[in-house]
Amino acid sequence: MALPHLSEASPDSRGQLETVQRQVISQGSVSLDVEDVPSAAVQVRTIAESVGGFVEQLTSTGVEERQQSTITIRIPQPEFFNVFDRIKLLGKVLNENAGSEDVTERFIDLEARLKSAAREELSLLSLLERAEKVSEILTIERELSRIRTELEQVQGQLNFLERRVSLATITVALFPPRFRVGQLPTASFSMAVSDVSQRVEELKALVSVGGGEFDQVFTTAQNGTERASLTVRVFEKDFNRVVSAIEAMGEVKNKEVQEGTGFEDDETAPPKDPDSRIDVSFVEKMPFREGQPPSASLSLEVSDVSQRLEEVKALVSAAGGEIDQIFTTARDGFEQASLTVRVFAKDFNRVVSAIESKGEVKRKEVQQEIGPIDDETAIPEEPDSLITVEFAEKESSNTGRWVAIGVAGSAVILGFLFYVAFQFGQRRGETE
C-alpha cells in the first residue's frame, strides 16, 4: 500500500509574497549613560507598559553609584521605533543598534508545510479505515505518529515566529555617569621562583605602592617545597607595570593576559577602588631540576594483599624511598590496601615495573618527567617521584578457599556415612 509523503512548500506558494501582509521581526539595543540607574529603569518599564508592552527581563549589578542595569522589553511591533526613540531621550547614548528582519517567506513556507501535513494526516486516516491486514495497520499507524510529530513541530515554529513578529524586542543597558563600558584587564601567572616567601613580600610591596589591594594569600609547604597563591587588584593605569614586574621575579611557566577593551578615557574620574585583577602562583624552583618529577598511579588485583604490601615496602626501602601512607581494609571477606610511596627519579621506572609484576594490572597512569635535568650528578636530597598503588584481593583467592573448605566438608560427611553403614552391617550380622 503506497503511503503519501509530506512535501515542502511549492514554488507557487512563494508567489504569494506579493499579495500577503509582510511579516517583520523588529529588534534593537541601546546603551545609555544616565544620572540615576534605578530611576531610569523604572522609566523604561513605564514607557513599555504605556504602549501595551512589558518587561521580559531585568538584571542589575553593582551598588550605589556603580550600579548598572540591563532591561529587555517586549512591545507591540507598530510601536517599535516610537518606543526606541523615547528610550534614547533618557540619557546619553553610548551605542545603539536597531533593525528589522523580513520573515514573510518563512511564514508562507511553514503554513504550506502545515497544510500539506494536515492533508497527509487525513489521507492516512482514510487508509487506516480501509486497512485489513495487521501489517498494513501497523505501517499506517507509524506514519501517522511521524506526521503528527511533524505537525506539532511545524505548528510550534509558526507560533514562535508569530510571537516574535507581534512583539518587538528592545534591550536597554543603563550605566551611571562616567561608568566605563568595557572589560577590565586581567592576568594570571604561574611562576617558578628561588625563594617563595621573598617573592610574596616583594609583590606585596609592589602592589601597595600603587594603592592596590590583596584579595587573598595562601602559602603552603609540602614535602619541602614551598608554594604560594595570591590574588591582587590594581588600578588599570598600573596594570602593565605590575605585570612586567611580576614577570621579572622568576621563570614564567604559564601566563594569560586579557587586555582591557572598550573603555572611555576619562582621567578626571578614576575608579575609587582598584579593579584590575591579577592571579599569581609561586612555586619553589628546585635547584637540581627544572622539570616536574615523574609520577604514577597503579591499581592491581593480587592473590595476597598483605604479602604484596610487605614486598613493596621492602622494594621502596631498598631504593632509599619513603612510604607516605598506608591504608588497609577488609570488606565482604576481601582485603584491600592503598599506599603512597616516594622514590628517587633514577629508580622510578624500575620500581614501577617491579610493582606491575606483583599482580594483574587493572589501571595504570604514568606521567614521565617534564623538562630536562640540568645536572645529572645532582641528586635530590629527598625522594620526590610519587607512586600511588591500590591492591585488591582477587575473587578467585576467596573462591578457592571456600572450594577447599567445601571439599573437606564433603569428605567428612561421606566418611561419617560410611561409618554408620559399617556399624549397621556389623550389628545385622551379629543378629543373624
Coordinates of C-alpha atoms in Angstrom, one line a residue:
M1 CA 0.0 0.0 0.0
A2 CA 1.5 3.3 -1.1
L3 CA 1.7 6.0 1.5
P4 CA 1.6 9.8 0.9
H5 CA 4.7 11.8 1.8
L6 CA 5.0 15.3 3.2
S7 CA 6.1 17.8 0.6
E8 CA 7.9 21.0 1.0
A9 CA 6.3 24.3 0.2
S10 CA 5.9 24.6 -3.6
P11 CA 7.5 27.5 -5.6
D12 CA 3.9 28.7 -6.3
S13 CA 3.4 29.4 -2.6
R14 CA 6.3 31.8 -2.7
G15 CA 4.5 33.8 -5.3
Q16 CA 2.1 34.8 -2.5
L17 CA 4.8 37.1 -1.2
E18 CA 3.5 40.0 -3.3
T19 CA -0.1 39.6 -2.1
V20 CA 0.2 38.8 1.7
Q21 CA 0.9 41.2 4.5
R22 CA 4.6 41.5 5.3
Q23 CA 5.7 39.7 8.4
V24 CA 8.6 41.6 10.1
I25 CA 10.6 41.0 13.3
S26 CA 11.9 44.2 14.8
Q27 CA 14.6 44.3 17.5
G28 CA 17.1 46.8 18.8
S29 CA 19.5 47.5 21.6
V30 CA 20.8 50.8 23.2
S31 CA 23.3 51.6 25.9
L32 CA 22.7 54.8 27.9
D33 CA 24.7 56.9 30.4
V34 CA 22.1 58.1 32.9
E35 CA 22.2 60.1 36.1
D36 CA 20.2 57.6 38.2
V37 CA 20.2 54.0 37.0
P38 CA 17.2 52.7 39.2
S39 CA 15.1 55.7 38.2
A40 CA 15.9 55.2 34.5
A41 CA 15.0 51.5 34.8
V42 CA 11.5 52.5 36.1
Q43 CA 11.1 55.0 33.2
V44 CA 11.9 52.3 30.7
R45 CA 9.3 50.0 32.2
T46 CA 6.7 52.8 32.2
I47 CA 7.3 53.5 28.5
A48 CA 6.9 49.8 27.7
E49 CA 3.7 49.5 29.7
S50 CA 2.2 52.7 28.2
V51 CA 2.0 51.1 24.7
G52 CA 0.8 47.7 26.0
G53 CA 4.2 46.1 26.4
F54 CA 6.0 44.6 29.3
V55 CA 9.4 43.9 30.9
E56 CA 10.7 40.4 29.9
Q57 CA 13.9 40.5 31.9
L58 CA 15.7 42.9 34.3
T59 CA 19.2 42.4 35.6
S60 CA 21.0 44.7 38.0
T61 CA 24.6 44.6 39.2
G62 CA 26.8 46.8 41.4
V63 CA 25.7 49.1 44.2
E64 CA 25.1 52.8 44.7
E65 CA 26.9 55.0 42.1
R66 CA 28.3 52.0 40.3
Q67 CA 25.0 50.2 39.8
Q68 CA 24.1 49.2 36.2
S69 CA 21.1 47.5 34.8
T70 CA 20.1 45.6 31.6
I71 CA 16.4 45.6 30.7
T72 CA 14.7 43.6 27.9
I73 CA 11.2 44.8 27.0
R74 CA 8.6 43.4 24.6
I75 CA 6.3 45.9 22.9
P76 CA 3.7 45.8 20.0
Q77 CA 5.6 45.8 16.7
P78 CA 4.0 49.0 15.3
E79 CA 5.3 50.9 18.4
F80 CA 8.9 49.8 17.9
F81 CA 10.5 53.0 16.6
N82 CA 8.4 55.3 18.7
V83 CA 9.5 53.5 21.9
F84 CA 13.1 53.2 20.8
D85 CA 13.3 57.0 20.2
R86 CA 11.6 57.7 23.6
I87 CA 14.1 55.5 25.5
K88 CA 17.1 57.2 23.8
L89 CA 15.9 60.5 25.4
L90 CA 16.5 59.1 28.9
G91 CA 20.3 59.7 28.8
K92 CA 23.4 60.0 26.8
V93 CA 23.5 57.3 24.0
L94 CA 26.8 55.3 24.2
N95 CA 25.8 53.0 21.4
E96 CA 22.7 51.8 19.6
N97 CA 21.5 49.2 17.1
A98 CA 18.1 48.8 15.6
G99 CA 16.9 46.6 12.7
S100 CA 14.2 44.5 11.2
E101 CA 14.1 41.1 9.6
D102 CA 11.5 40.2 7.0
V103 CA 10.3 36.6 7.7
T104 CA 7.3 36.6 5.3
E105 CA 8.8 33.8 3.2
R106 CA 9.3 31.7 6.3
F107 CA 5.7 32.2 7.3
I108 CA 4.4 31.1 3.9
D109 CA 6.7 28.1 3.8
L110 CA 5.6 27.0 7.3
E111 CA 1.9 27.5 6.6
A112 CA 2.3 25.5 3.4
R113 CA 4.0 22.6 5.2
L114 CA 1.3 22.7 7.9
K115 CA -1.4 22.4 5.3
S116 CA 0.4 19.6 3.5
A117 CA 0.9 17.7 6.7
A118 CA -2.7 18.1 7.6
R119 CA -3.7 16.7 4.2
E120 CA -1.4 13.7 4.6
E121 CA -2.9 13.0 8.1
L122 CA -6.4 12.9 6.6
S123 CA -5.2 10.6 3.8
L124 CA -3.6 8.3 6.3
L125 CA -6.7 8.2 8.5
S126 CA -8.7 7.2 5.4
L127 CA -6.3 4.4 4.5
L128 CA -6.4 3.2 8.1
E129 CA -10.2 2.8 7.9
R130 CA -9.8 0.6 4.8
A131 CA -6.8 -1.4 6.0
E132 CA -7.5 -5.1 6.8
K133 CA -4.0 -6.6 7.4
V134 CA -2.3 -6.2 10.7
S135 CA 1.0 -5.3 8.9
E136 CA -0.8 -2.5 6.9
I137 CA -2.4 -1.1 10.1
L138 CA 0.9 -1.0 11.9
T139 CA 2.6 0.7 9.0
I140 CA -0.1 3.3 8.7
E141 CA 0.0 4.0 12.5
R142 CA 3.7 4.5 12.4
E143 CA 3.3 7.0 9.5
L144 CA 0.5 8.7 11.5
S145 CA 2.8 9.1 14.5
R146 CA 5.5 10.6 12.4
I147 CA 3.3 13.0 10.6
R148 CA 1.6 14.2 13.8
T149 CA 5.0 14.8 15.4
E150 CA 6.0 16.9 12.4
L151 CA 2.7 18.7 12.6
E152 CA 3.4 19.7 16.2
Q153 CA 7.0 20.8 15.3
V154 CA 5.8 23.0 12.4
Q155 CA 3.0 24.5 14.4
G156 CA 5.5 25.3 17.2
Q157 CA 7.8 27.1 14.8
L158 CA 4.9 29.0 13.4
N159 CA 3.7 30.0 16.9
F160 CA 7.2 31.2 17.9
L161 CA 7.6 33.2 14.7
E162 CA 4.1 34.8 15.3
R163 CA 5.1 35.9 18.8
R164 CA 8.3 37.4 17.6
V165 CA 6.5 39.3 14.8
S166 CA 3.7 40.6 17.0
L167 CA 6.0 41.8 19.8
A168 CA 9.2 43.7 19.0
T169 CA 12.2 43.3 21.4
I170 CA 14.4 46.2 22.8
T171 CA 17.3 45.6 25.1
V172 CA 18.4 48.6 27.2
A173 CA 21.7 48.8 29.1
L174 CA 21.9 51.6 31.7
F175 CA 25.2 52.9 33.1
P176 CA 25.9 55.5 35.7
P177 CA 27.8 58.7 34.8
R178 CA 31.4 58.2 33.7
F179 CA 31.0 54.4 34.1
R180 CA 33.5 52.9 31.7
V181 CA 31.8 50.4 29.4
G182 CA 34.1 47.5 28.6
Q183 CA 36.2 44.8 30.1
L184 CA 38.9 45.4 32.7
P185 CA 42.3 43.9 32.1
T186 CA 43.2 40.7 33.9
A187 CA 46.2 38.4 34.2
S188 CA 47.1 35.0 35.5
F189 CA 50.7 33.8 36.2
S190 CA 52.3 30.6 37.3
M191 CA 56.0 31.2 38.3
A192 CA 58.9 29.1 39.4
V193 CA 61.0 31.2 41.8
S194 CA 64.0 30.6 44.0
D195 CA 62.5 32.0 47.2
V196 CA 58.7 31.9 47.5
S197 CA 58.5 33.9 50.8
Q198 CA 60.7 36.7 49.5
R199 CA 58.8 37.0 46.2
V200 CA 55.5 37.2 48.1
E201 CA 56.9 40.1 50.2
E202 CA 58.2 41.8 47.0
L203 CA 54.7 41.5 45.4
K204 CA 53.0 42.9 48.5
A205 CA 55.3 46.0 48.4
L206 CA 54.8 46.4 44.6
V207 CA 51.0 46.3 44.9
S208 CA 50.8 48.6 48.0
V209 CA 52.9 51.3 46.4
G210 CA 50.3 51.7 43.6
G211 CA 47.4 51.7 46.1
G212 CA 46.4 48.2 45.1
E213 CA 44.8 45.5 47.3
F214 CA 45.2 41.8 48.2
D215 CA 42.1 39.7 47.9
Q216 CA 43.8 36.5 49.2
V217 CA 47.1 35.0 50.0
F218 CA 47.7 31.3 50.6
T219 CA 51.1 29.7 51.4
T220 CA 51.9 26.0 51.8
A221 CA 54.9 23.8 52.3
Q222 CA 54.6 20.2 51.2
N223 CA 57.5 17.7 51.0
G224 CA 60.0 20.5 51.4
T225 CA 58.5 22.5 48.5
E226 CA 57.1 26.0 49.3
R227 CA 54.1 27.3 47.3
A228 CA 52.0 30.5 47.4
S229 CA 48.8 31.6 45.6
L230 CA 47.8 35.3 45.6
T231 CA 45.0 37.4 44.1
V232 CA 45.7 41.1 43.8
R233 CA 43.8 44.1 42.4
V234 CA 45.5 47.2 41.0
F235 CA 44.3 50.3 39.2
E236 CA 44.2 49.9 35.4
K237 CA 46.8 52.6 35.0
D238 CA 49.3 50.4 37.0
F239 CA 48.3 47.1 35.4
N240 CA 51.0 46.8 32.8
R241 CA 53.8 48.0 35.2
V242 CA 52.8 45.4 37.8
V243 CA 52.5 42.6 35.2
S244 CA 56.0 43.4 33.9
A245 CA 57.4 43.4 37.5
I246 CA 55.9 40.0 38.3
E247 CA 57.4 38.5 35.1
A248 CA 60.8 39.6 36.3
M249 CA 60.5 37.7 39.6
G250 CA 61.3 34.3 38.2
E251 CA 60.7 31.8 35.5
V252 CA 57.3 32.1 33.9
K253 CA 55.7 28.7 33.5
N254 CA 52.2 29.9 32.4
K255 CA 50.9 33.4 31.5
E256 CA 47.5 34.6 30.5
V257 CA 46.8 38.3 30.0
Q258 CA 43.5 39.8 28.9
E259 CA 43.8 43.4 27.8
G260 CA 41.1 45.8 28.7
T261 CA 38.6 46.6 25.9
G262 CA 36.1 49.3 25.1
F263 CA 36.9 51.8 27.9
E264 CA 36.4 55.6 27.6
D265 CA 39.4 57.7 28.5
D266 CA 38.3 59.8 31.5
E267 CA 41.4 60.8 33.5
T268 CA 39.4 63.2 35.6
A269 CA 37.2 60.4 37.1
P270 CA 39.4 57.4 38.1
P271 CA 37.8 54.5 39.8
K272 CA 37.7 54.7 43.6
D273 CA 38.9 51.1 44.1
P274 CA 41.5 49.1 42.2
D275 CA 39.6 46.8 39.8
S276 CA 42.1 45.1 37.6
R277 CA 42.7 41.5 38.8
I278 CA 45.9 39.6 38.8
D279 CA 46.3 35.9 40.0
V280 CA 49.8 34.8 40.8
S281 CA 51.0 31.3 41.7
F282 CA 54.6 30.9 43.0
V283 CA 56.2 27.5 43.4
E284 CA 59.7 27.0 44.7
K285 CA 62.2 26.2 41.9
M286 CA 64.2 23.1 42.9
P287 CA 67.9 23.7 42.3
F288 CA 68.6 20.2 41.0
R289 CA 65.8 20.0 38.4
E290 CA 63.9 22.3 36.0
G291 CA 61.1 19.9 35.2
Q292 CA 58.5 18.0 37.0
P293 CA 59.4 14.7 38.6
P294 CA 57.7 11.6 37.3
S295 CA 54.6 10.1 39.0
A296 CA 52.5 7.0 38.6
S297 CA 49.2 5.5 39.8
L298 CA 48.5 1.8 39.6
S299 CA 45.6 -0.4 40.5
L300 CA 46.2 -4.2 40.8
E301 CA 44.4 -7.4 41.6
V302 CA 46.6 -9.7 43.7
S303 CA 46.3 -13.1 45.4
D304 CA 47.7 -12.0 48.8
V305 CA 47.3 -8.3 49.7
S306 CA 49.4 -8.4 52.9
Q307 CA 52.3 -10.2 51.3
R308 CA 52.4 -7.7 48.3
L309 CA 52.4 -4.8 50.8
E310 CA 55.4 -6.2 52.5
E311 CA 57.2 -6.7 49.2
V312 CA 56.5 -3.1 48.1
K313 CA 57.8 -1.8 51.4
A314 CA 61.0 -3.8 51.0
L315 CA 61.3 -2.6 47.4
V316 CA 60.9 1.1 48.3
S317 CA 63.2 0.9 51.3
A318 CA 66.0 -0.8 49.3
A319 CA 65.8 2.1 46.8
G320 CA 66.1 4.7 49.6
G321 CA 62.5 5.7 49.2
E322 CA 59.8 6.6 51.7
I323 CA 56.3 5.4 52.5
D324 CA 53.9 8.4 52.8
Q325 CA 50.8 6.5 53.9
I326 CA 49.2 3.0 54.0
F327 CA 45.5 2.1 54.4
T328 CA 44.2 -1.4 54.6
T329 CA 40.6 -2.6 54.7
A330 CA 38.7 -5.8 54.6
R331 CA 35.2 -5.8 53.1
D332 CA 32.9 -8.8 52.5
G333 CA 35.9 -11.0 53.1
F334 CA 38.1 -9.3 50.6
E335 CA 41.2 -7.5 51.6
Q336 CA 42.2 -4.1 50.0
A337 CA 45.1 -1.7 50.5
S338 CA 46.2 1.7 49.3
L339 CA 49.6 3.1 49.7
T340 CA 51.6 6.2 48.6
V341 CA 55.3 6.0 48.2
R342 CA 58.1 8.3 47.0
V343 CA 61.3 7.2 45.3
F344 CA 64.2 8.9 43.6
A345 CA 63.7 9.7 39.9
K346 CA 66.6 7.4 38.9
D347 CA 64.7 4.5 40.5
F348 CA 61.2 5.4 39.3
N349 CA 60.9 3.1 36.2
R350 CA 62.5 0.1 38.0
V351 CA 60.1 0.4 40.9
V352 CA 57.0 0.9 38.7
S353 CA 58.0 -2.2 36.7
A354 CA 58.5 -4.3 39.9
I355 CA 55.1 -3.2 41.2
E356 CA 53.4 -4.2 37.9
S357 CA 54.8 -7.7 38.3
K358 CA 53.0 -8.2 41.7
G359 CA 49.6 -9.0 40.1
E360 CA 47.1 -8.2 37.4
V361 CA 47.2 -4.5 36.4
K362 CA 43.7 -3.1 36.2
R363 CA 44.6 0.6 35.7
K364 CA 47.9 2.4 35.1
E365 CA 48.7 6.1 34.7
V366 CA 52.3 7.3 34.4
Q367 CA 53.5 10.9 34.0
Q368 CA 57.0 10.9 32.8
E369 CA 59.4 13.7 33.9
I370 CA 58.8 17.0 32.3
G371 CA 61.7 19.2 31.3
P372 CA 65.4 18.5 31.3
I373 CA 67.6 17.8 34.2
D374 CA 70.4 20.4 34.3
D375 CA 72.9 18.3 36.2
E376 CA 72.8 14.6 36.0
T377 CA 75.2 14.3 39.0
A378 CA 72.9 16.4 41.2
I379 CA 70.8 14.0 43.2
P380 CA 67.9 15.5 45.2
E381 CA 68.2 15.3 49.0
E382 CA 64.8 13.5 49.3
P383 CA 62.8 11.1 47.0
D384 CA 60.3 13.2 45.0
S385 CA 58.8 10.8 42.5
L386 CA 55.3 9.9 43.7
I387 CA 53.8 6.4 43.2
T388 CA 50.2 5.6 44.3
V389 CA 49.3 1.9 44.5
E390 CA 46.0 0.2 45.1
F391 CA 45.9 -3.6 45.8
A392 CA 42.6 -5.5 45.7
E393 CA 42.3 -9.2 46.6
K394 CA 41.3 -11.4 43.6
E395 CA 37.9 -13.0 44.0
S396 CA 39.4 -16.3 42.9
S397 CA 41.5 -16.5 46.0
N398 CA 38.5 -16.5 48.3
T399 CA 36.6 -18.7 45.9
G400 CA 39.4 -21.3 46.1
R401 CA 39.4 -21.0 49.9
W402 CA 35.7 -21.8 50.0
V403 CA 36.1 -24.6 47.5
A404 CA 38.8 -26.2 49.7
I405 CA 36.5 -25.9 52.7
G406 CA 33.6 -27.4 50.7
V407 CA 35.7 -30.4 49.6
A408 CA 37.0 -31.1 53.1
G409 CA 33.4 -30.8 54.5
S410 CA 32.1 -33.3 51.9
A411 CA 34.9 -35.8 52.8
V412 CA 33.9 -35.6 56.5
I413 CA 30.2 -36.2 55.7
L414 CA 31.0 -39.1 53.3
G415 CA 33.3 -40.7 56.0
F416 CA 30.5 -40.4 58.6
L417 CA 28.0 -42.1 56.3
F418 CA 30.4 -45.0 55.5
Y419 CA 31.0 -45.4 59.3
V420 CA 27.2 -45.6 60.0
A421 CA 26.8 -48.1 57.2
F422 CA 29.6 -50.3 58.5
Q423 CA 28.2 -50.3 62.1
F424 CA 24.8 -51.1 60.8
G425 CA 26.2 -54.1 58.8
Q426 CA 28.0 -55.5 61.8
R427 CA 25.0 -55.3 64.1
R428 CA 22.9 -57.0 61.4
G429 CA 25.4 -59.8 61.1
E430 CA 25.5 -60.4 64.8
T431 CA 21.7 -60.6 65.0
E432 CA 21.6 -63.3 62.2

